[in-house]
Every structure is written in C-alpha cells, then in structure tokens.
GROMACS .gro file of C-alpha atoms in nm:
model
  117
    1GLY     CA    1   1.354   9.586  14.257
    2ALA     CA    2   1.143   9.838  14.437
    3LEU     CA    3   1.145  10.202  14.345
    4ARG     CA    4   1.392  10.405  14.545
    5CYS     CA    5   1.249  10.662  14.780
    6ALA     CA    6   1.397  10.966  14.952
    7ALA     CA    7   1.302  11.163  15.261
    8SER     CA    8   1.079  11.386  15.047
    9CYS     CA    9   0.840  11.091  15.005
   10ASP     CA   10   0.783  11.090  15.380
   11LEU     CA   11   0.653  11.446  15.349
   12THR     CA   12   0.404  11.341  15.083
   13THR     CA   13   0.290  11.041  15.290
   14THR     CA   14   0.250  11.257  15.600
   15THR     CA   15   0.049  11.512  15.404
   16LEU     CA   16  -0.177  11.236  15.271
   17SER     CA   17  -0.230  11.082  15.614
   18THR     CA   18  -0.322  11.415  15.778
   19SER     CA   19  -0.572  11.514  15.507
   20THR     CA   20  -0.935  11.474  15.594
   21GLY     CA   21  -1.248  11.383  15.404
   22GLU     CA   22  -1.293  11.265  15.049
   23GLY     CA   23  -0.975  11.438  14.927
   24GLN     CA   24  -0.756  11.194  15.119
   25GLY     CA   25  -0.909  10.895  14.946
   26GLN     CA   26  -0.866  11.055  14.605
   27LEU     CA   27  -0.500  11.143  14.675
   28THR     CA   28  -0.427  10.796  14.806
   29LYS     CA   29  -0.590  10.634  14.501
   30TYR     CA   30  -0.400  10.866  14.267
   31ALA     CA   31  -0.070  10.780  14.437
   32ALA     CA   32  -0.152  10.408  14.411
   33ASP     CA   33  -0.243  10.444  14.043
   34LEU     CA   34   0.077  10.635  13.974
   35HIS     CA   35   0.280  10.369  14.156
   36GLN     CA   36   0.111  10.095  13.950
   37LEU     CA   37   0.194  10.286  13.630
   38ALA     CA   38   0.555  10.323  13.748
   39MET     CA   39   0.578   9.949  13.811
   40GLN     CA   40   0.472   9.889  13.449
   41HIS     CA   41   0.749  10.121  13.328
   42ARG     CA   42   1.040  10.033  13.558
   43ARG     CA   43   1.315  10.094  13.303
   44TYR     CA   44   1.168  10.433  13.219
   45ILE     CA   45   1.162  10.521  13.589
   46GLN     CA   46   1.530  10.423  13.611
   47THR     CA   47   1.601  10.653  13.316
   48LEU     CA   48   1.411  10.936  13.486
   49GLU     CA   49   1.596  10.879  13.813
   50ASP     CA   50   1.931  10.889  13.636
   51ARG     CA   51   1.838  11.212  13.459
   52PHE     CA   52   1.702  11.376  13.774
   53MET     CA   53   2.003  11.270  13.981
   54LYS     CA   54   2.240  11.418  13.723
   55LEU     CA   55   2.032  11.734  13.710
   56LEU     CA   56   2.045  11.777  14.087
   57SER     CA   57   2.404  11.660  14.142
   58PRO     CA   58   2.658  11.920  14.261
   59GLY     CA   59   2.846  12.066  13.966
   60GLN     CA   60   2.575  11.971  13.715
   61ASN     CA   61   2.357  12.235  13.548
   62GLY     CA   62   2.417  12.505  13.802
   63GLY     CA   63   2.463  12.322  14.131
   64SER     CA   64   2.282  12.115  14.386
   65THR     CA   65   1.948  12.140  14.556
   66SER     CA   66   1.884  12.417  14.803
   67ALA     CA   67   1.827  12.368  15.175
   68SER     CA   68   1.453  12.332  15.103
   69GLY     CA   69   1.525  12.030  14.883
   70ARG     CA   70   1.416  12.214  14.569
   71ALA     CA   71   1.616  12.277  14.256
   72PRO     CA   72   1.789  12.617  14.248
   73ALA     CA   73   1.623  12.892  14.045
   74SER     CA   74   1.921  12.903  13.810
   75MET     CA   75   1.871  12.538  13.706
   76GLN     CA   76   1.900  12.484  13.332
   77ILE     CA   77   1.626  12.312  13.137
   78THR     CA   78   1.689  11.946  13.058
   79ALA     CA   79   1.491  11.773  12.785
   80LEU     CA   80   1.379  11.413  12.827
   81PRO     CA   81   1.342  11.180  12.528
   82ALA     CA   82   1.009  11.213  12.345
   83CYS     CA   83   0.748  10.983  12.498
   84GLU     CA   84   0.389  10.866  12.459
   85THR     CA   85   0.105  10.990  12.679
   86ALA     CA   86   0.133  10.739  12.967
   87ARG     CA   87   0.505  10.803  13.008
   88ARG     CA   88   0.444  11.177  12.984
   89LEU     CA   89   0.207  11.154  13.280
   90LEU     CA   90   0.455  10.940  13.468
   91ALA     CA   91   0.749  11.175  13.402
   92VAL     CA   92   0.557  11.489  13.495
   93GLU     CA   93   0.401  11.352  13.813
   94TYR     CA   94   0.714  11.169  13.928
   95ALA     CA   95   0.918  11.487  13.882
   96ARG     CA   96   0.657  11.692  14.069
   97LEU     CA   97   0.567  11.459  14.354
   98HIS     CA   98   0.893  11.281  14.427
   99TRP     CA   99   1.166  11.518  14.307
  100ARG     CA  100   0.980  11.849  14.355
  101LEU     CA  101   1.072  11.960  14.002
  102LYS     CA  102   0.867  12.167  13.761
  103THR     CA  103   0.809  12.040  13.409
  104VAL     CA  104   0.692  12.179  13.078
  105THR     CA  105   0.537  11.960  12.809
  106ARG     CA  106   0.438  12.015  12.450
  107ALA     CA  107   0.314  11.795  12.169
  108ASP     CA  108   0.589  11.642  11.955
  109SER     CA  109   0.582  11.645  11.574
  110ALA     CA  110   0.485  11.274  11.583
  111GLU     CA  111   0.117  11.232  11.669
  112GLY     CA  112   0.057  11.099  12.021
  113TRP     CA  113   0.409  11.179  12.143
  114TRP     CA  114   0.523  11.446  12.386
  115GLN     CA  115   0.835  11.645  12.468
  116VAL     CA  116   0.901  11.688  12.840
  117GLN     CA  117   1.145  11.938  12.989
   0.00000   0.00000   0.00000
C-alpha cells in the first residue's frame, strides 16, 4: 500500500511549490529520493509510524500534539531500534519532514549501526 499522509504533508508540498529557483528542484529531488528509499523499506516505515503514533497519542509520554501540530516540549525521549545508515537517514528525515519531530542520533557499539532517539 501507499504511505499514509497527513495534513502536514500538504504544508511541505505547498512550501516546495512556492519556492523559486534552483532550490525548488533540489528539494523536490530530495523528497523524491526519500520517498523512493521509503518504498524500499516499507515495513520499517510502518514500524516508525507505529512508534510515532504512540508517541503522539493522547495519554502517551506526556500528552498529545499541540495546536501547532508539534510535539509538546515535555515529550519524553523514545529510542528506536538500532539501524544501519540508510534506515537512520530515513528515520531522521521522516520524523523531521512528516511528523515534525526532532531526533538525536549517535553511533552504536556495532560498526555501521546507529541509535536514533
């Protein structure tokens, strides 16, 4: 199935379509590349969506999203399973672009793997 999308995606699309010059082409290509990567890792995207939905659900980790659609400042940190570099990029950018979440990454003890919070 197709990746689910929320109203926040419309904001990103509108921003891309109103940009001018070379930057618009770069942003559009980056979004297309990220989407292609997501399509290669569909089950991982489903895992991320489940985690992010639980994180932002009312009564979970401090509450729901604010009126601006962002996570509340009191949100607790949630660790994702360790992942390799491509999935790290996917998790960080998907959280940032689609869910408007901030992430922190650090190298895992296993070479080539990352911890994402």
